[in-house]
Tab-separated table of C-alpha atoms in Angstrom:
chain	number	residue	atom	x	y	z
A	1	UNK	CA	-76.745	126.313	-99.646
A	2	UNK	CA	-76.265	126.953	-103.321
A	3	UNK	CA	-73.267	125.052	-104.555
A	4	UNK	CA	-74.442	124.462	-108.133
A	5	UNK	CA	-72.219	126.975	-109.820
A	6	UNK	CA	-69.010	126.792	-107.487
A	7	UNK	CA	-69.038	122.966	-107.774
A	8	UNK	CA	-69.773	122.772	-111.790
A	9	UNK	CA	-66.772	125.098	-111.772
A	10	UNK	CA	-64.254	122.997	-110.231
A	11	UNK	CA	-65.030	119.698	-111.221
A	12	UNK	CA	-61.731	117.918	-112.249
A	13	UNK	CA	-61.826	114.858	-114.742
A	14	UNK	CA	-65.635	114.330	-114.478
A	15	UNK	CA	-68.968	115.589	-115.446
A	16	UNK	CA	-71.352	117.919	-113.920
A	17	UNK	CA	-73.466	115.176	-112.125
A	18	UNK	CA	-72.004	111.826	-110.659
A	19	UNK	CA	-74.243	108.891	-111.493
A	20	UNK	CA	-75.264	106.645	-108.517
A	21	UNK	CA	-74.807	103.179	-110.182
A	22	UNK	CA	-71.352	101.665	-109.744
A	23	UNK	CA	-69.010	101.814	-112.790
A	24	UNK	CA	-65.982	99.448	-112.739
A	25	UNK	CA	-63.236	101.928	-113.530
A	26	UNK	CA	-64.654	105.216	-111.956
A	27	UNK	CA	-64.471	106.687	-108.403
A	28	UNK	CA	-66.406	109.864	-107.138
A	29	UNK	CA	-64.510	111.998	-104.590
A	30	UNK	CA	-66.064	114.829	-102.553
A	31	UNK	CA	-63.117	117.120	-101.664
A	32	UNK	CA	-62.436	120.006	-99.370
A	33	UNK	CA	-58.787	119.862	-100.901
A	34	UNK	CA	-58.326	122.262	-103.346
A	35	UNK	CA	-58.015	120.954	-107.170
A	36	UNK	CA	-54.889	122.281	-108.098
A	37	UNK	CA	-53.606	120.432	-104.745
A	38	UNK	CA	-55.092	117.252	-105.721
A	39	UNK	CA	-54.724	116.920	-109.271
A	40	UNK	CA	-51.264	115.586	-109.140
A	41	UNK	CA	-52.584	112.726	-106.838
A	42	UNK	CA	-55.466	111.975	-108.973
A	43	UNK	CA	-53.276	111.940	-112.250
A	44	UNK	CA	-50.930	109.695	-110.930
A	45	UNK	CA	-53.899	107.396	-109.471
A	46	UNK	CA	-55.513	107.116	-113.008
A	47	UNK	CA	-52.136	106.612	-114.697
A	48	UNK	CA	-51.347	103.483	-112.170
A	49	UNK	CA	-54.837	102.006	-111.960
A	50	UNK	CA	-57.088	103.125	-114.973
A	51	UNK	CA	-59.836	104.304	-112.809
A	52	UNK	CA	-61.255	107.401	-113.911
A	53	UNK	CA	-61.568	110.101	-110.707
A	54	UNK	CA	-64.446	112.216	-110.631
A	55	UNK	CA	-63.734	115.192	-107.842
A	56	UNK	CA	-66.465	117.592	-106.560
A	57	UNK	CA	-64.756	120.258	-104.854
A	58	UNK	CA	-66.396	122.997	-102.118
A	59	UNK	CA	-64.871	124.904	-99.379
A	60	UNK	CA	-67.885	124.375	-97.318
A	61	UNK	CA	-71.051	122.161	-97.167
A	62	UNK	CA	-70.023	118.499	-98.332
A	63	UNK	CA	-70.749	116.766	-94.848
A	64	UNK	CA	-74.338	118.213	-95.096
A	65	UNK	CA	-74.340	117.105	-98.598
A	66	UNK	CA	-73.499	113.542	-97.948
A	67	UNK	CA	-76.176	113.404	-95.417
A	68	UNK	CA	-79.043	114.938	-97.206
A	69	UNK	CA	-78.208	112.669	-100.243
A	70	UNK	CA	-78.539	109.734	-98.316
A	71	UNK	CA	-78.591	106.169	-100.086
A	72	UNK	CA	-78.672	107.928	-103.462
A	73	UNK	CA	-75.188	109.705	-102.579
A	74	UNK	CA	-72.806	109.014	-105.456
A	75	UNK	CA	-69.874	109.861	-103.072
A	76	UNK	CA	-67.231	107.116	-102.480
A	77	UNK	CA	-65.066	108.891	-100.593
A	78	UNK	CA	-64.744	112.386	-98.785
A	79	UNK	CA	-61.223	114.205	-98.546
A	80	UNK	CA	-60.774	116.969	-96.166
A	81	UNK	CA	-58.013	119.213	-94.562
A	82	UNK	CA	-58.874	119.002	-91.003
A	83	UNK	CA	-59.528	116.552	-88.317
A	84	UNK	CA	-62.620	118.450	-87.275
A	85	UNK	CA	-64.365	117.606	-90.466
A	86	UNK	CA	-63.361	114.097	-90.265
A	87	UNK	CA	-65.071	114.131	-86.874
A	88	UNK	CA	-68.116	115.767	-88.165
A	89	UNK	CA	-68.399	113.201	-90.906
A	90	UNK	CA	-68.295	110.352	-88.062
A	91	UNK	CA	-70.845	112.131	-85.962
A	92	UNK	CA	-73.075	112.579	-88.990
A	93	UNK	CA	-73.158	108.607	-89.588
A	94	UNK	CA	-72.005	108.806	-93.195
A	95	UNK	CA	-69.164	106.762	-93.268
A	96	UNK	CA	-68.056	103.121	-93.345
A	97	UNK	CA	-64.869	101.797	-91.735
A	98	UNK	CA	-61.709	101.505	-93.903
A	99	UNK	CA	-60.398	98.116	-93.922
A	100	UNK	CA	-57.598	97.598	-91.101
A	101	UNK	CA	-55.517	96.191	-93.784
A	102	UNK	CA	-55.536	99.719	-95.879
A	103	UNK	CA	-54.259	101.461	-92.825
A	104	UNK	CA	-51.884	99.056	-91.316
A	105	UNK	CA	-48.922	101.286	-92.240
A	106	UNK	CA	-50.123	103.935	-90.300
A	107	UNK	CA	-49.219	105.184	-86.652
A	108	UNK	CA	-52.112	104.592	-84.680
A	109	UNK	CA	-52.525	108.078	-83.695
A	110	UNK	CA	-53.638	109.052	-87.125
A	111	UNK	CA	-56.422	106.546	-87.587
A	112	UNK	CA	-59.741	106.850	-85.809
A	113	UNK	CA	-60.195	103.845	-83.606
A	114	UNK	CA	-63.442	102.994	-85.360
A	115	UNK	CA	-61.832	103.161	-88.862
A	116	UNK	CA	-63.881	106.205	-89.568
A	117	UNK	CA	-61.160	107.924	-91.087
A	118	UNK	CA	-57.410	107.969	-91.619
A	119	UNK	CA	-54.521	110.525	-91.941
A	120	UNK	CA	-53.113	111.175	-95.500
A	121	UNK	CA	-50.575	113.997	-94.830
A	122	UNK	CA	-49.451	116.053	-91.958
A	123	UNK	CA	-49.237	119.917	-91.063
A	124	UNK	CA	-47.487	121.112	-88.172
A	125	UNK	CA	-48.485	124.336	-86.349
A	126	UNK	CA	-45.365	126.135	-85.931
A	127	UNK	CA	-44.240	129.645	-85.031
A	128	UNK	CA	-42.827	131.965	-87.667
A	129	UNK	CA	-40.188	134.522	-85.877
A	130	UNK	CA	-38.673	137.338	-86.949
A	131	UNK	CA	-34.797	137.077	-88.331
A	132	UNK	CA	-33.822	140.245	-86.924
A	133	UNK	CA	-35.921	140.568	-83.755
A	134	UNK	CA	-36.074	137.365	-82.336
A	135	UNK	CA	-32.744	135.256	-80.770
A	136	UNK	CA	-34.486	132.222	-79.455
A	137	UNK	CA	-34.041	128.969	-81.668
A	138	UNK	CA	-36.303	126.717	-79.288
A	139	UNK	CA	-39.586	127.730	-77.755
A	140	UNK	CA	-42.742	125.474	-76.506
A	141	UNK	CA	-46.381	126.745	-77.023
A	142	UNK	CA	-46.480	127.544	-73.279
A	143	UNK	CA	-43.577	130.225	-73.964
A	144	UNK	CA	-46.440	132.344	-76.001
A	145	UNK	CA	-47.887	133.310	-72.493
A	146	UNK	CA	-44.469	134.939	-71.274
A	147	UNK	CA	-44.905	138.593	-70.591
A	148	UNK	CA	-41.442	139.041	-72.413
A	149	UNK	CA	-43.588	138.641	-75.755
A	150	UNK	CA	-46.490	141.209	-74.895
A	151	UNK	CA	-47.368	143.200	-77.900
A	152	UNK	CA	-45.232	140.864	-80.190
A	153	UNK	CA	-47.429	138.081	-81.279
A	154	UNK	CA	-49.757	137.862	-84.127
A	155	UNK	CA	-52.056	135.070	-84.985
A	156	UNK	CA	-55.489	134.379	-87.085
A	157	UNK	CA	-58.886	134.185	-85.525
A	158	UNK	CA	-59.105	132.041	-82.494
A	159	UNK	CA	-62.246	130.552	-83.858
A	160	UNK	CA	-60.351	129.368	-87.179
A	161	UNK	CA	-60.186	125.702	-87.306
A	162	UNK	CA	-56.330	125.693	-87.070
A	163	UNK	CA	-56.354	127.375	-84.075
A	164	UNK	CA	-59.327	125.316	-82.507
A	165	UNK	CA	-57.004	122.352	-83.182
A	166	UNK	CA	-54.215	123.748	-81.334
A	167	UNK	CA	-56.261	125.009	-78.310
A	168	UNK	CA	-57.961	121.689	-78.368
A	169	UNK	CA	-54.587	119.898	-78.271
A	170	UNK	CA	-53.768	122.141	-75.294
A	171	UNK	CA	-56.610	121.088	-73.189
A	172	UNK	CA	-56.127	117.443	-74.234
A	173	UNK	CA	-52.576	117.672	-73.026
A	174	UNK	CA	-53.059	120.048	-69.902
A	175	UNK	CA	-56.550	120.223	-69.002
A	176	UNK	CA	-59.081	123.019	-69.540
A	177	UNK	CA	-58.161	125.490	-66.495
A	178	UNK	CA	-54.491	125.640	-67.525
A	179	UNK	CA	-55.451	125.998	-71.166
A	180	UNK	CA	-57.764	128.813	-70.405
A	181	UNK	CA	-54.943	130.648	-68.259
A	182	UNK	CA	-52.385	130.286	-71.235
A	183	UNK	CA	-55.047	131.434	-73.714
A	184	UNK	CA	-55.534	134.578	-71.634
A	185	UNK	CA	-51.943	135.249	-71.508
A	186	UNK	CA	-51.335	134.712	-75.107
A	187	UNK	CA	-54.181	137.129	-75.844
A	188	UNK	CA	-52.905	139.551	-73.941
A	189	UNK	CA	-49.507	138.928	-75.650
A	190	UNK	CA	-51.019	139.753	-79.101
A	191	UNK	CA	-50.115	142.944	-81.087
A	192	UNK	CA	-53.346	143.347	-82.394
A	193	UNK	CA	-56.883	141.330	-82.903
A	194	UNK	CA	-56.342	138.100	-84.592
A	195	UNK	CA	-56.735	138.716	-88.456
A	196	UNK	CA	-56.012	137.373	-91.622
A	197	UNK	CA	-54.746	134.010	-92.655
A	198	UNK	CA	-51.356	132.572	-91.966
A	199	UNK	CA	-49.225	134.226	-94.571
A	200	UNK	CA	-51.046	137.425	-93.640
A	201	UNK	CA	-49.074	136.870	-90.106
A	202	UNK	CA	-45.771	136.361	-91.921
A	203	UNK	CA	-46.163	139.792	-93.876
A	204	UNK	CA	-47.071	141.478	-90.303
A	205	UNK	CA	-43.398	140.140	-88.968
A	206	UNK	CA	-42.000	141.539	-92.337
A	207	UNK	CA	-43.705	145.032	-92.073
A	208	UNK	CA	-42.694	145.076	-87.954
A	209	UNK	CA	-46.151	144.711	-86.608
A	210	UNK	CA	-45.029	141.726	-84.511
A	211	UNK	CA	-42.393	139.564	-84.008
A	212	UNK	CA	-43.516	136.237	-83.857
A	213	UNK	CA	-46.718	134.255	-85.496
A	214	UNK	CA	-48.432	131.160	-85.336
A	215	UNK	CA	-48.661	129.271	-88.768
A	216	UNK	CA	-48.755	126.078	-90.679
A	217	UNK	CA	-45.329	124.571	-92.159
A	218	UNK	CA	-46.774	124.565	-95.480
A	219	UNK	CA	-47.448	128.209	-96.111
A	220	UNK	CA	-43.480	128.683	-95.930
A	221	UNK	CA	-43.065	126.300	-99.077
A	222	UNK	CA	-46.093	128.410	-100.986
A	223	UNK	CA	-44.592	131.409	-100.101
A	224	UNK	CA	-40.633	130.836	-101.029
A	225	UNK	CA	-41.889	129.381	-104.401
A	226	UNK	CA	-44.594	132.035	-105.216
A	227	UNK	CA	-43.727	133.483	-108.458
A	228	UNK	CA	-46.958	135.048	-109.158
A	229	UNK	CA	-46.554	137.071	-106.164
A	230	UNK	CA	-42.860	137.766	-105.329
A	231	UNK	CA	-43.358	140.028	-102.551
A	232	UNK	CA	-44.585	136.610	-100.669
A	233	UNK	CA	-40.880	135.566	-101.007
A	234	UNK	CA	-39.892	138.864	-99.400
A	235	UNK	CA	-42.428	138.210	-96.501
A	236	UNK	CA	-40.883	134.712	-96.045
A	237	UNK	CA	-37.362	135.803	-96.362
A	238	UNK	CA	-37.918	137.695	-92.936
A	239	UNK	CA	-38.998	135.008	-90.795
A	240	UNK	CA	-37.354	131.502	-89.685
A	241	UNK	CA	-39.214	128.710	-88.334
A	242	UNK	CA	-39.322	127.164	-84.870
A	243	UNK	CA	-41.110	123.809	-84.167
A	244	UNK	CA	-42.683	124.207	-80.765
A	245	UNK	CA	-41.384	121.572	-78.347
A	246	UNK	CA	-41.153	120.764	-74.763
A	247	UNK	CA	-41.154	117.431	-72.613
A	248	UNK	CA	-44.677	117.974	-71.889
A	249	UNK	CA	-46.280	118.957	-75.241
A	250	UNK	CA	-44.505	118.463	-78.753
A	251	UNK	CA	-45.365	120.341	-81.807
A	252	UNK	CA	-49.379	120.075	-82.809
A	253	UNK	CA	-50.021	118.533	-85.953
A	254	UNK	CA	-53.203	118.439	-87.993
A	255	UNK	CA	-53.900	116.360	-91.055
A	256	UNK	CA	-55.384	115.976	-94.420
A	257	UNK	CA	-57.552	113.014	-94.249
A	258	UNK	CA	-59.942	110.565	-95.683
A	259	UNK	CA	-63.066	108.525	-95.192
A	260	UNK	CA	-65.388	106.199	-96.994
A	261	UNK	CA	-68.875	107.144	-97.941
A	262	UNK	CA	-71.342	105.265	-95.982
A	263	UNK	CA	-73.320	104.181	-99.283
A	264	UNK	CA	-70.141	104.157	-101.626
A	265	UNK	CA	-71.332	102.769	-105.015
A	266	UNK	CA	-67.716	102.159	-105.913
A	267	UNK	CA	-66.482	100.655	-102.772
A	268	UNK	CA	-63.835	98.551	-103.991
A	269	UNK	CA	-62.323	101.449	-106.026
A	270	UNK	CA	-62.457	103.416	-102.906
A	271	UNK	CA	-60.365	101.412	-101.157
A	272	UNK	CA	-57.763	101.218	-103.853
A	273	UNK	CA	-57.801	104.706	-103.775
A	274	UNK	CA	-56.777	104.815	-100.097
A	275	UNK	CA	-54.271	102.229	-100.750
A	276	UNK	CA	-52.829	104.320	-103.462
A	277	UNK	CA	-52.780	107.635	-101.143
A	278	UNK	CA	-50.890	105.595	-98.605
A	279	UNK	CA	-48.296	104.451	-100.906
A	280	UNK	CA	-44.893	105.741	-101.006
A	281	UNK	CA	-45.103	107.095	-104.241
A	282	UNK	CA	-48.415	109.203	-103.580
A	283	UNK	CA	-46.676	110.072	-100.140
A	284	UNK	CA	-43.770	111.616	-101.807
A	285	UNK	CA	-46.030	113.625	-104.164
A	286	UNK	CA	-47.555	115.127	-100.941
A	287	UNK	CA	-44.201	115.902	-99.618
A	288	UNK	CA	-43.092	117.596	-102.928
A	289	UNK	CA	-45.843	119.316	-104.102
A	290	UNK	CA	-47.699	120.579	-100.977
A	291	UNK	CA	-44.967	120.887	-98.636
A	292	UNK	CA	-46.669	118.643	-95.974
A	293	UNK	CA	-45.344	115.729	-94.079
A	294	UNK	CA	-45.684	112.244	-95.207
A	295	UNK	CA	-47.725	110.542	-92.635
A	296	UNK	CA	-46.475	106.944	-93.543
A	297	UNK	CA	-43.209	106.220	-91.712
A	298	UNK	CA	-39.934	105.974	-93.819
A	299	UNK	CA	-41.052	108.268	-96.560
A	300	UNK	CA	-38.821	111.508	-96.648
A	301	UNK	CA	-40.089	115.300	-96.417
A	302	UNK	CA	-38.973	117.325	-99.355
A	303	UNK	CA	-35.646	119.042	-99.301
A	304	UNK	CA	-36.970	122.568	-98.893
A	305	UNK	CA	-39.177	121.057	-95.776
A	306	UNK	CA	-36.377	119.378	-94.344
A	307	UNK	CA	-34.076	122.364	-94.358
A	308	UNK	CA	-36.445	123.872	-92.067
A	309	UNK	CA	-35.575	121.378	-89.141
A	310	UNK	CA	-36.920	118.264	-87.566
A	311	UNK	CA	-40.371	117.609	-86.873
A	312	UNK	CA	-41.279	115.727	-83.321
A	313	UNK	CA	-45.044	115.581	-83.729
A	314	UNK	CA	-47.249	115.357	-80.616
A	315	UNK	CA	-48.256	111.680	-80.453
A	316	UNK	CA	-51.687	112.318	-78.707
A	317	UNK	CA	-54.283	110.249	-80.875
A	318	UNK	CA	-55.836	112.903	-83.172
A	319	UNK	CA	-59.389	111.400	-82.217
A	320	UNK	CA	-58.525	112.342	-78.422
A	321	UNK	CA	-57.807	116.163	-79.758
A	322	UNK	CA	-61.187	116.075	-82.031
A	323	UNK	CA	-63.174	115.355	-78.971
A	324	UNK	CA	-62.166	118.464	-77.224
A	325	UNK	CA	-62.731	120.809	-80.165
A	326	UNK	CA	-66.269	121.888	-78.997
A	327	UNK	CA	-64.595	122.748	-75.767
A	328	UNK	CA	-61.864	124.531	-77.289
A	329	UNK	CA	-64.303	126.806	-79.279
A	330	UNK	CA	-66.229	127.701	-75.881
A	331	UNK	CA	-63.120	128.530	-74.231
A	332	UNK	CA	-61.781	130.921	-77.181
A	333	UNK	CA	-65.334	132.978	-76.754
A	334	UNK	CA	-65.162	133.007	-73.167
A	335	UNK	CA	-61.577	134.409	-72.803
A	336	UNK	CA	-62.678	136.883	-75.689
A	337	UNK	CA	-59.654	135.871	-77.166
A	338	UNK	CA	-60.826	137.484	-81.092
A	339	UNK	CA	-61.110	140.757	-79.112
A	340	UNK	CA	-57.369	141.110	-78.696
A	341	UNK	CA	-55.410	142.174	-75.643
A	342	UNK	CA	-57.635	142.996	-72.443
A	343	UNK	CA	-54.583	144.629	-70.393
């Protein structure tokens, strides 16, 4: 994979190459998180600690890059936006345990049992529903299978990591056979073949193509504050949010997270960086700038996010959900979810 141009173009506060020798006042970060989302946090970390933060951003390939670099890797930490990528880091054996005292203030479900990774923020997989055409104010994921929604549901590809995470959570909570039946019924309630990103689903509701869509919470924040593309504000104004929840299955959440590289040359700075990201100040930055939920108990969501309702997150350990992702992907293909309704 030729990453040289794209990676060099997106370096933040660093040079085009990282050295492999430990430097007392630096840390090297490999990141799947977009630079504009990460910069407020790295700026605050540098201001507080004086440690220069070199960030290498890429959409794909960083786990493979770490593996191929081996002992010569300059990376200290890996930041990502999906527990599946964190699990891939663990399976590739390119990590070392985050000390328990660093993650002591996190709920157990948001930390890998072996310390391979820790959550930094939460994003909930919720429903966008039409303000004009949907009366319901409370629903569960199981409700998506109800025939009343036939021809009224929109979603992105079943093989997208967000969807795989939700299907994996259904398997972990309800078993493979029940999830297969549910997935088939949801497929047959679709208004179209799965396509587009989460914002495209809201646009489809706005245009009348469907009445309910599955999406991540923070996209609503991105749309309602999007001055560069004001049409997205109109899309957002056409929907309201419902946090899916029932006694047997509360709202599914995924994470942005972090792991320490196996051969981190600046290990102490890596620990300091994670401690900072789990501090109340950094958690508030996540909440205010990225419209995500803080993972540290007691840190409030932004006023905008709080206005959408209260999150009751599934407390199933994310490591258990990550273990079901391969099964989820196979199930999506087995039921031909991305081909759309079968009857």
